Amino acid sequence: MKLSTKGRYGLRAFIDLAVCGESQPVSLTSIAERQEISVSYLEQLMAKLKKAGLVKSVRGVNGGYSVAKPVDEISVGDVLRALEGELIPVECAGIDSNKTTRCNGSSQCVSKIVWKRINDSINDTVDSINIGELVKESTRQPACESLDK
């Protein structure tokens, strides 16, 4: 499974927001500078994260974005699913939770066991890492203040 730039850049931006936005909203310009992501692309990513209820925006002079709930309650999986949709390695009726994938041979297919285990492993892993852990691991805190003033 390969994540798109939405997932990769969006997770980086979300972690940056969580680290730098503990005391006040963070501008997209400052995130863009630190993460080397265009502001227009960040706007698209933040719209998806806002729709998922993971970020909130504040208008005005000191406006920007902030994390919508405690970082210990948000998993990497929450962020990636908001940006990418379902995290499935292959289109397979045996692992499709929404049952939208059709497969004529699914009742006799043994390989679906492999795809289900890979799917479960991916989801278990991203759901077991919370953003709070990543914030604690971050060493970028001092860089936040200089760019957001």
PDB file of N, CA, C and O in Angstrom, residues 24-86:
ATOM      1  N   GLN A  24      -1.875  28.732  20.622  1.00  0.00           N
ATOM      2  CA  GLN A  24      -2.620  29.652  19.756  1.00  0.00           C
ATOM      3  C   GLN A  24      -2.752  29.046  18.370  1.00  0.00           C
ATOM      4  O   GLN A  24      -1.982  28.163  17.998  1.00  0.00           O
ATOM      5  N   PRO A  25      -3.729  29.524  17.589  1.00  0.00           N
ATOM      6  CA  PRO A  25      -3.886  29.007  16.229  1.00  0.00           C
ATOM      7  C   PRO A  25      -2.632  29.246  15.388  1.00  0.00           C
ATOM      8  O   PRO A  25      -1.876  30.190  15.627  1.00  0.00           O
ATOM      9  N   VAL A  26      -2.426  28.379  14.417  1.00  0.00           N
ATOM     10  CA  VAL A  26      -1.235  28.428  13.572  1.00  0.00           C
ATOM     11  C   VAL A  26      -1.660  28.766  12.146  1.00  0.00           C
ATOM     12  O   VAL A  26      -2.610  28.192  11.620  1.00  0.00           O
ATOM     13  N   SER A  27      -0.944  29.700  11.530  1.00  0.00           N
ATOM     14  CA  SER A  27      -1.264  30.081  10.153  1.00  0.00           C
ATOM     15  C   SER A  27      -0.774  29.015   9.180  1.00  0.00           C
ATOM     16  O   SER A  27       0.225  28.339   9.427  1.00  0.00           O
ATOM     17  N   LEU A  28      -1.489  28.888   8.081  1.00  0.00           N
ATOM     18  CA  LEU A  28      -1.060  27.941   7.045  1.00  0.00           C
ATOM     19  C   LEU A  28       0.276  28.356   6.452  1.00  0.00           C
ATOM     20  O   LEU A  28       1.076  27.505   6.073  1.00  0.00           O
ATOM     21  N   THR A  29       0.528  29.650   6.400  1.00  0.00           N
ATOM     22  CA  THR A  29       1.801  30.136   5.872  1.00  0.00           C
ATOM     23  C   THR A  29       2.967  29.608   6.698  1.00  0.00           C
ATOM     24  O   THR A  29       3.981  29.178   6.143  1.00  0.00           O
ATOM     25  N   SER A  30       2.828  29.624   8.007  1.00  0.00           N
ATOM     26  CA  SER A  30       3.923  29.144   8.856  1.00  0.00           C
ATOM     27  C   SER A  30       4.115  27.633   8.715  1.00  0.00           C
ATOM     28  O   SER A  30       5.250  27.161   8.669  1.00  0.00           O
ATOM     29  N   ILE A  31       3.022  26.886   8.616  1.00  0.00           N
ATOM     30  CA  ILE A  31       3.140  25.440   8.391  1.00  0.00           C
ATOM     31  C   ILE A  31       3.796  25.192   7.039  1.00  0.00           C
ATOM     32  O   ILE A  31       4.685  24.350   6.909  1.00  0.00           O
ATOM     33  N   ALA A  32       3.366  25.941   6.036  1.00  0.00           N
ATOM     34  CA  ALA A  32       3.913  25.789   4.679  1.00  0.00           C
ATOM     35  C   ALA A  32       5.420  26.017   4.665  1.00  0.00           C
ATOM     36  O   ALA A  32       6.163  25.266   4.024  1.00  0.00           O
ATOM     37  N   GLU A  33       5.869  27.036   5.367  1.00  0.00           N
ATOM     38  CA  GLU A  33       7.308  27.329   5.416  1.00  0.00           C
ATOM     39  C   GLU A  33       8.085  26.218   6.119  1.00  0.00           C
ATOM     40  O   GLU A  33       9.115  25.782   5.635  1.00  0.00           O
ATOM     41  N   ARG A  34       7.586  25.774   7.260  1.00  0.00           N
ATOM     42  CA  ARG A  34       8.295  24.741   8.019  1.00  0.00           C
ATOM     43  C   ARG A  34       8.307  23.398   7.296  1.00  0.00           C
ATOM     44  O   ARG A  34       9.302  22.682   7.304  1.00  0.00           O
ATOM     45  N   GLN A  35       7.197  23.064   6.671  1.00  0.00           N
ATOM     46  CA  GLN A  35       7.059  21.741   6.057  1.00  0.00           C
ATOM     47  C   GLN A  35       7.340  21.731   4.553  1.00  0.00           C
ATOM     48  O   GLN A  35       7.310  20.674   3.925  1.00  0.00           O
ATOM     49  N   GLU A  36       7.578  22.904   3.993  1.00  0.00           N
ATOM     50  CA  GLU A  36       7.845  23.030   2.557  1.00  0.00           C
ATOM     51  C   GLU A  36       6.724  22.416   1.713  1.00  0.00           C
ATOM     52  O   GLU A  36       6.939  21.583   0.827  1.00  0.00           O
ATOM     53  N   ILE A  37       5.505  22.858   2.044  1.00  0.00           N
ATOM     54  CA  ILE A  37       4.287  22.448   1.338  1.00  0.00           C
ATOM     55  C   ILE A  37       3.589  23.733   0.912  1.00  0.00           C
ATOM     56  O   ILE A  37       3.555  24.698   1.671  1.00  0.00           O
ATOM     57  N   SER A  38       3.026  23.765  -0.281  1.00  0.00           N
ATOM     58  CA  SER A  38       2.378  24.997  -0.743  1.00  0.00           C
ATOM     59  C   SER A  38       1.138  25.301   0.096  1.00  0.00           C
ATOM     60  O   SER A  38       0.441  24.394   0.561  1.00  0.00           O
ATOM     61  N   VAL A  39       0.875  26.587   0.277  1.00  0.00           N
ATOM     62  CA  VAL A  39      -0.287  27.027   1.045  1.00  0.00           C
ATOM     63  C   VAL A  39      -1.574  26.538   0.391  1.00  0.00           C
ATOM     64  O   VAL A  39      -2.498  26.083   1.088  1.00  0.00           O
ATOM     65  N   SER A  40      -1.644  26.584  -0.925  1.00  0.00           N
ATOM     66  CA  SER A  40      -2.873  26.150  -1.605  1.00  0.00           C
ATOM     67  C   SER A  40      -3.146  24.660  -1.381  1.00  0.00           C
ATOM     68  O   SER A  40      -4.298  24.256  -1.216  1.00  0.00           O
ATOM     69  N   TYR A  41      -2.095  23.851  -1.361  1.00  0.00           N
ATOM     70  CA  TYR A  41      -2.278  22.425  -1.092  1.00  0.00           C
ATOM     71  C   TYR A  41      -2.677  22.214   0.367  1.00  0.00           C
ATOM     72  O   TYR A  41      -3.562  21.400   0.669  1.00  0.00           O
ATOM     73  N   LEU A  42      -2.070  22.966   1.286  1.00  0.00           N
ATOM     74  CA  LEU A  42      -2.441  22.879   2.701  1.00  0.00           C
ATOM     75  C   LEU A  42      -3.907  23.253   2.916  1.00  0.00           C
ATOM     76  O   LEU A  42      -4.578  22.655   3.756  1.00  0.00           O
ATOM     77  N   GLU A  43      -4.407  24.225   2.164  1.00  0.00           N
ATOM     78  CA  GLU A  43      -5.812  24.608   2.277  1.00  0.00           C
ATOM     79  C   GLU A  43      -6.716  23.432   1.959  1.00  0.00           C
ATOM     80  O   GLU A  43      -7.712  23.187   2.645  1.00  0.00           O
ATOM     81  N   GLN A  44      -6.362  22.682   0.919  1.00  0.00           N
ATOM     82  CA  GLN A  44      -7.146  21.497   0.547  1.00  0.00           C
ATOM     83  C   GLN A  44      -7.089  20.432   1.641  1.00  0.00           C
ATOM     84  O   GLN A  44      -8.111  19.827   1.995  1.00  0.00           O
ATOM     85  N   LEU A  45      -5.897  20.211   2.182  1.00  0.00           N
ATOM     86  CA  LEU A  45      -5.730  19.202   3.227  1.00  0.00           C
ATOM     87  C   LEU A  45      -6.483  19.596   4.496  1.00  0.00           C
ATOM     88  O   LEU A  45      -7.165  18.772   5.115  1.00  0.00           O
ATOM     89  N   MET A  46      -6.376  20.873   4.882  1.00  0.00           N
ATOM     90  CA  MET A  46      -7.053  21.337   6.091  1.00  0.00           C
ATOM     91  C   MET A  46      -8.572  21.271   5.941  1.00  0.00           C
ATOM     92  O   MET A  46      -9.279  21.010   6.915  1.00  0.00           O
ATOM     93  N   ALA A  47      -9.071  21.489   4.735  1.00  0.00           N
ATOM     94  CA  ALA A  47     -10.514  21.377   4.505  1.00  0.00           C
ATOM     95  C   ALA A  47     -10.989  19.949   4.800  1.00  0.00           C
ATOM     96  O   ALA A  47     -12.038  19.750   5.433  1.00  0.00           O
ATOM     97  N   LYS A  48     -10.218  18.967   4.372  1.00  0.00           N
ATOM     98  CA  LYS A  48     -10.569  17.561   4.649  1.00  0.00           C
ATOM     99  C   LYS A  48     -10.484  17.263   6.144  1.00  0.00           C
ATOM    100  O   LYS A  48     -11.346  16.586   6.700  1.00  0.00           O
ATOM    101  N   LEU A  49      -9.436  17.765   6.789  1.00  0.00           N
ATOM    102  CA  LEU A  49      -9.269  17.532   8.226  1.00  0.00           C
ATOM    103  C   LEU A  49     -10.357  18.248   9.036  1.00  0.00           C
ATOM    104  O   LEU A  49     -10.833  17.724  10.038  1.00  0.00           O
ATOM    105  N   LYS A  50     -10.766  19.417   8.566  1.00  0.00           N
ATOM    106  CA  LYS A  50     -11.834  20.154   9.242  1.00  0.00           C
ATOM    107  C   LYS A  50     -13.168  19.417   9.085  1.00  0.00           C
ATOM    108  O   LYS A  50     -13.932  19.281  10.046  1.00  0.00           O
ATOM    109  N   LYS A  51     -13.421  18.927   7.893  1.00  0.00           N
ATOM    110  CA  LYS A  51     -14.659  18.182   7.637  1.00  0.00           C
ATOM    111  C   LYS A  51     -14.731  16.939   8.527  1.00  0.00           C
ATOM    112  O   LYS A  51     -15.804  16.557   8.984  1.00  0.00           O
ATOM    113  N   ALA A  52     -13.586  16.324   8.817  1.00  0.00           N
ATOM    114  CA  ALA A  52     -13.531  15.143   9.670  1.00  0.00           C
ATOM    115  C   ALA A  52     -13.574  15.493  11.163  1.00  0.00           C
ATOM    116  O   ALA A  52     -13.575  14.606  12.013  1.00  0.00           O
ATOM    117  N   GLY A  53     -13.581  16.793  11.488  1.00  0.00           N
ATOM    118  CA  GLY A  53     -13.645  17.225  12.872  1.00  0.00           C
ATOM    119  C   GLY A  53     -12.324  17.150  13.614  1.00  0.00           C
ATOM    120  O   GLY A  53     -12.293  17.161  14.843  1.00  0.00           O
ATOM    121  N   LEU A  54     -11.219  17.113  12.860  1.00  0.00           N
ATOM    122  CA  LEU A  54      -9.897  17.000  13.491  1.00  0.00           C
ATOM    123  C   LEU A  54      -9.224  18.347  13.708  1.00  0.00           C
ATOM    124  O   LEU A  54      -8.355  18.468  14.574  1.00  0.00           O
ATOM    125  N   VAL A  55      -9.580  19.353  12.907  1.00  0.00           N
ATOM    126  CA  VAL A  55      -9.043  20.700  13.094  1.00  0.00           C
ATOM    127  C   VAL A  55     -10.191  21.699  13.102  1.00  0.00           C
ATOM    128  O   VAL A  55     -11.282  21.409  12.615  1.00  0.00           O
ATOM    129  N   LYS A  56      -9.906  22.850  13.665  1.00  0.00           N
ATOM    130  CA  LYS A  56     -10.869  23.951  13.619  1.00  0.00           C
ATOM    131  C   LYS A  56     -10.118  25.194  13.182  1.00  0.00           C
ATOM    132  O   LYS A  56      -8.903  25.300  13.355  1.00  0.00           O
ATOM    133  N   SER A  57     -10.840  26.118  12.592  1.00  0.00           N
ATOM    134  CA  SER A  57     -10.200  27.340  12.118  1.00  0.00           C
ATOM    135  C   SER A  57     -10.714  28.531  12.905  1.00  0.00           C
ATOM    136  O   SER A  57     -11.834  28.536  13.401  1.00  0.00           O
ATOM    137  N   VAL A  58      -9.838  29.525  13.012  1.00  0.00           N
ATOM    138  CA  VAL A  58     -10.162  30.780  13.693  1.00  0.00           C
ATOM    139  C   VAL A  58      -9.859  31.897  12.714  1.00  0.00           C
ATOM    140  O   VAL A  58      -8.759  31.966  12.161  1.00  0.00           O
ATOM    141  N   ARG A  59     -10.821  32.765  12.493  1.00  0.00           N
ATOM    142  CA  ARG A  59     -10.625  33.893  11.578  1.00  0.00           C
ATOM    143  C   ARG A  59     -10.047  35.085  12.317  1.00  0.00           C
ATOM    144  O   ARG A  59     -10.119  35.175  13.522  1.00  0.00           O
ATOM    145  N   GLY A  60      -9.476  35.994  11.558  1.00  0.00           N
ATOM    146  CA  GLY A  60      -8.995  37.231  12.152  1.00  0.00           C
ATOM    147  C   GLY A  60      -7.496  37.365  12.131  1.00  0.00           C
ATOM    148  O   GLY A  60      -6.782  36.522  11.597  1.00  0.00           O
ATOM    149  N   VAL A  61      -7.026  38.447  12.729  1.00  0.00           N
ATOM    150  CA  VAL A  61      -5.608  38.794  12.725  1.00  0.00           C
ATOM    151  C   VAL A  61      -4.758  37.682  13.333  1.00  0.00           C
ATOM    152  O   VAL A  61      -3.722  37.319  12.804  1.00  0.00           O
ATOM    153  N   ASN A  62      -5.176  37.156  14.451  1.00  0.00           N
ATOM    154  CA  ASN A  62      -4.434  36.079  15.099  1.00  0.00           C
ATOM    155  C   ASN A  62      -5.044  34.717  14.785  1.00  0.00           C
ATOM    156  O   ASN A  62      -4.919  33.774  15.560  1.00  0.00           O
ATOM    157  N   GLY A  63      -5.685  34.626  13.649  1.00  0.00           N
ATOM    158  CA  GLY A  63      -6.366  33.406  13.252  1.00  0.00           C
ATOM    159  C   GLY A  63      -5.427  32.349  12.713  1.00  0.00           C
ATOM    160  O   GLY A  63      -4.219  32.530  12.612  1.00  0.00           O
ATOM    161  N   GLY A  64      -6.014  31.250  12.359  1.00  0.00           N
ATOM    162  CA  GLY A  64      -5.282  30.119  11.815  1.00  0.00           C
ATOM    163  C   GLY A  64      -6.023  28.846  12.147  1.00  0.00           C
ATOM    164  O   GLY A  64      -7.245  28.846  12.297  1.00  0.00           O
ATOM    165  N   TYR A  65      -5.278  27.778  12.286  1.00  0.00           N
ATOM    166  CA  TYR A  65      -5.870  26.478  12.577  1.00  0.00           C
ATOM    167  C   TYR A  65      -5.348  25.945  13.900  1.00  0.00           C
ATOM    168  O   TYR A  65      -4.244  26.271  14.322  1.00  0.00           O
ATOM    169  N   SER A  66      -6.179  25.114  14.530  1.00  0.00           N
ATOM    170  CA  SER A  66      -5.757  24.409  15.729  1.00  0.00           C
ATOM    171  C   SER A  66      -6.392  23.027  15.712  1.00  0.00           C
ATOM    172  O   SER A  66      -7.358  22.770  14.978  1.00  0.00           O
ATOM    173  N   VAL A  67      -5.848  22.151  16.513  1.00  0.00           N
ATOM    174  CA  VAL A  67      -6.371  20.797  16.620  1.00  0.00           C
ATOM    175  C   VAL A  67      -7.686  20.866  17.381  1.00  0.00           C
ATOM    176  O   VAL A  67      -7.794  21.569  18.389  1.00  0.00           O
ATOM    177  N   ALA A  68      -8.691  20.140  16.907  1.00  0.00           N
ATOM    178  CA  ALA A  68     -10.045  20.270  17.441  1.00  0.00           C
ATOM    179  C   ALA A  68     -10.308  19.506  18.734  1.00  0.00           C
ATOM    180  O   ALA A  68     -11.291  19.784  19.414  1.00  0.00           O
ATOM    181  N   LYS A  69      -9.463  18.550  19.060  1.00  0.00           N
ATOM    182  CA  LYS A  69      -9.651  17.804  20.309  1.00  0.00           C
ATOM    183  C   LYS A  69      -8.292  17.386  20.852  1.00  0.00           C
ATOM    184  O   LYS A  69      -7.281  17.562  20.173  1.00  0.00           O
ATOM    185  N   PRO A  70      -8.240  16.851  22.053  1.00  0.00           N
ATOM    186  CA  PRO A  70      -6.934  16.491  22.630  1.00  0.00           C
ATOM    187  C   PRO A  70      -6.139  15.545  21.725  1.00  0.00           C
ATOM    188  O   PRO A  70      -6.702  14.587  21.172  1.00  0.00           O
ATOM    189  N   VAL A  71      -4.849  15.832  21.581  1.00  0.00           N
ATOM    190  CA  VAL A  71      -4.005  15.056  20.662  1.00  0.00           C
ATOM    191  C   VAL A  71      -3.888  13.590  21.069  1.00  0.00           C
ATOM    192  O   VAL A  71      -3.650  12.735  20.214  1.00  0.00           O
ATOM    193  N   ASP A  72      -4.081  13.287  22.337  1.00  0.00           N
ATOM    194  CA  ASP A  72      -4.032  11.890  22.782  1.00  0.00           C
ATOM    195  C   ASP A  72      -5.266  11.105  22.348  1.00  0.00           C
ATOM    196  O   ASP A  72      -5.287   9.884  22.447  1.00  0.00           O
ATOM    197  N   GLU A  73      -6.278  11.806  21.860  1.00  0.00           N
ATOM    198  CA  GLU A  73      -7.505  11.159  21.405  1.00  0.00           C
ATOM    199  C   GLU A  73      -7.556  11.012  19.884  1.00  0.00           C
ATOM    200  O   GLU A  73      -8.546  10.540  19.335  1.00  0.00           O
ATOM    201  N   ILE A  74      -6.505  11.443  19.198  1.00  0.00           N
ATOM    202  CA  ILE A  74      -6.459  11.380  17.731  1.00  0.00           C
ATOM    203  C   ILE A  74      -5.353  10.426  17.327  1.00  0.00           C
ATOM    204  O   ILE A  74      -4.205  10.593  17.733  1.00  0.00           O
ATOM    205  N   SER A  75      -5.699   9.446  16.508  1.00  0.00           N
ATOM    206  CA  SER A  75      -4.684   8.496  16.037  1.00  0.00           C
ATOM    207  C   SER A  75      -4.186   8.903  14.654  1.00  0.00           C
ATOM    208  O   SER A  75      -4.841   9.669  13.938  1.00  0.00           O
ATOM    209  N   VAL A  76      -3.042   8.376  14.307  1.00  0.00           N
ATOM    210  CA  VAL A  76      -2.524   8.559  12.952  1.00  0.00           C
ATOM    211  C   VAL A  76      -3.556   8.025  11.954  1.00  0.00           C
ATOM    212  O   VAL A  76      -3.789   8.618  10.901  1.00  0.00           O
ATOM    213  N   GLY A  77      -4.204   6.930  12.309  1.00  0.00           N
ATOM    214  CA  GLY A  77      -5.245   6.364  11.444  1.00  0.00           C
ATOM    215  C   GLY A  77      -6.387   7.337  11.199  1.00  0.00           C
ATOM    216  O   GLY A  77      -6.909   7.427  10.076  1.00  0.00           O
ATOM    217  N   ASP A  78      -6.792   8.083  12.226  1.00  0.00           N
ATOM    218  CA  ASP A  78      -7.856   9.081  12.062  1.00  0.00           C
ATOM    219  C   ASP A  78      -7.459  10.114  11.006  1.00  0.00           C
ATOM    220  O   ASP A  78      -8.258  10.477  10.140  1.00  0.00           O
ATOM    221  N   VAL A  79      -6.229  10.591  11.106  1.00  0.00           N
ATOM    222  CA  VAL A  79      -5.736  11.616  10.180  1.00  0.00           C
ATOM    223  C   VAL A  79      -5.632  11.046   8.764  1.00  0.00           C
ATOM    224  O   VAL A  79      -6.114  11.656   7.804  1.00  0.00           O
ATOM    225  N   LEU A  80      -5.021   9.880   8.632  1.00  0.00           N
ATOM    226  CA  LEU A  80      -4.846   9.292   7.296  1.00  0.00           C
ATOM    227  C   LEU A  80      -6.178   8.965   6.641  1.00  0.00           C
ATOM    228  O   LEU A  80      -6.360   9.209   5.445  1.00  0.00           O
ATOM    229  N   ARG A  81      -7.131   8.436   7.402  1.00  0.00           N
ATOM    230  CA  ARG A  81      -8.442   8.125   6.817  1.00  0.00           C
ATOM    231  C   ARG A  81      -9.183   9.392   6.398  1.00  0.00           C
ATOM    232  O   ARG A  81      -9.885   9.401   5.394  1.00  0.00           O
ATOM    233  N   ALA A  82      -9.017  10.479   7.157  1.00  0.00           N
ATOM    234  CA  ALA A  82      -9.653  11.748   6.782  1.00  0.00           C
ATOM    235  C   ALA A  82      -9.110  12.245   5.443  1.00  0.00           C
ATOM    236  O   ALA A  82      -9.842  12.840   4.647  1.00  0.00           O
ATOM    237  N   LEU A  83      -7.840  11.989   5.205  1.00  0.00           N
ATOM    238  CA  LEU A  83      -7.180  12.481   3.988  1.00  0.00           C
ATOM    239  C   LEU A  83      -7.254  11.502   2.824  1.00  0.00           C
ATOM    240  O   LEU A  83      -7.383  11.909   1.673  1.00  0.00           O
ATOM    241  N   GLU A  84      -7.153  10.214   3.100  1.00  0.00           N
ATOM    242  CA  GLU A  84      -7.034   9.191   2.058  1.00  0.00           C
ATOM    243  C   GLU A  84      -8.303   8.368   1.841  1.00  0.00           C
ATOM    244  O   GLU A  84      -8.446   7.732   0.818  1.00  0.00           O
ATOM    245  N   GLY A  85      -9.174   8.321   2.831  1.00  0.00           N
ATOM    246  CA  GLY A  85     -10.286   7.379   2.789  1.00  0.00           C
ATOM    247  C   GLY A  85      -9.847   6.077   3.438  1.00  0.00           C
ATOM    248  O   GLY A  85      -8.897   6.053   4.216  1.00  0.00           O
ATOM    249  N   GLU A  86     -10.522   5.000   3.119  1.00  0.00           N
ATOM    250  CA  GLU A  86     -10.177   3.702   3.714  1.00  0.00           C
ATOM    251  C   GLU A  86      -8.749   3.313   3.393  1.00  0.00           C
ATOM    252  O   GLU A  86      -8.266   3.540   2.284  1.00  0.00           O
TER     253      GLU A  86
END
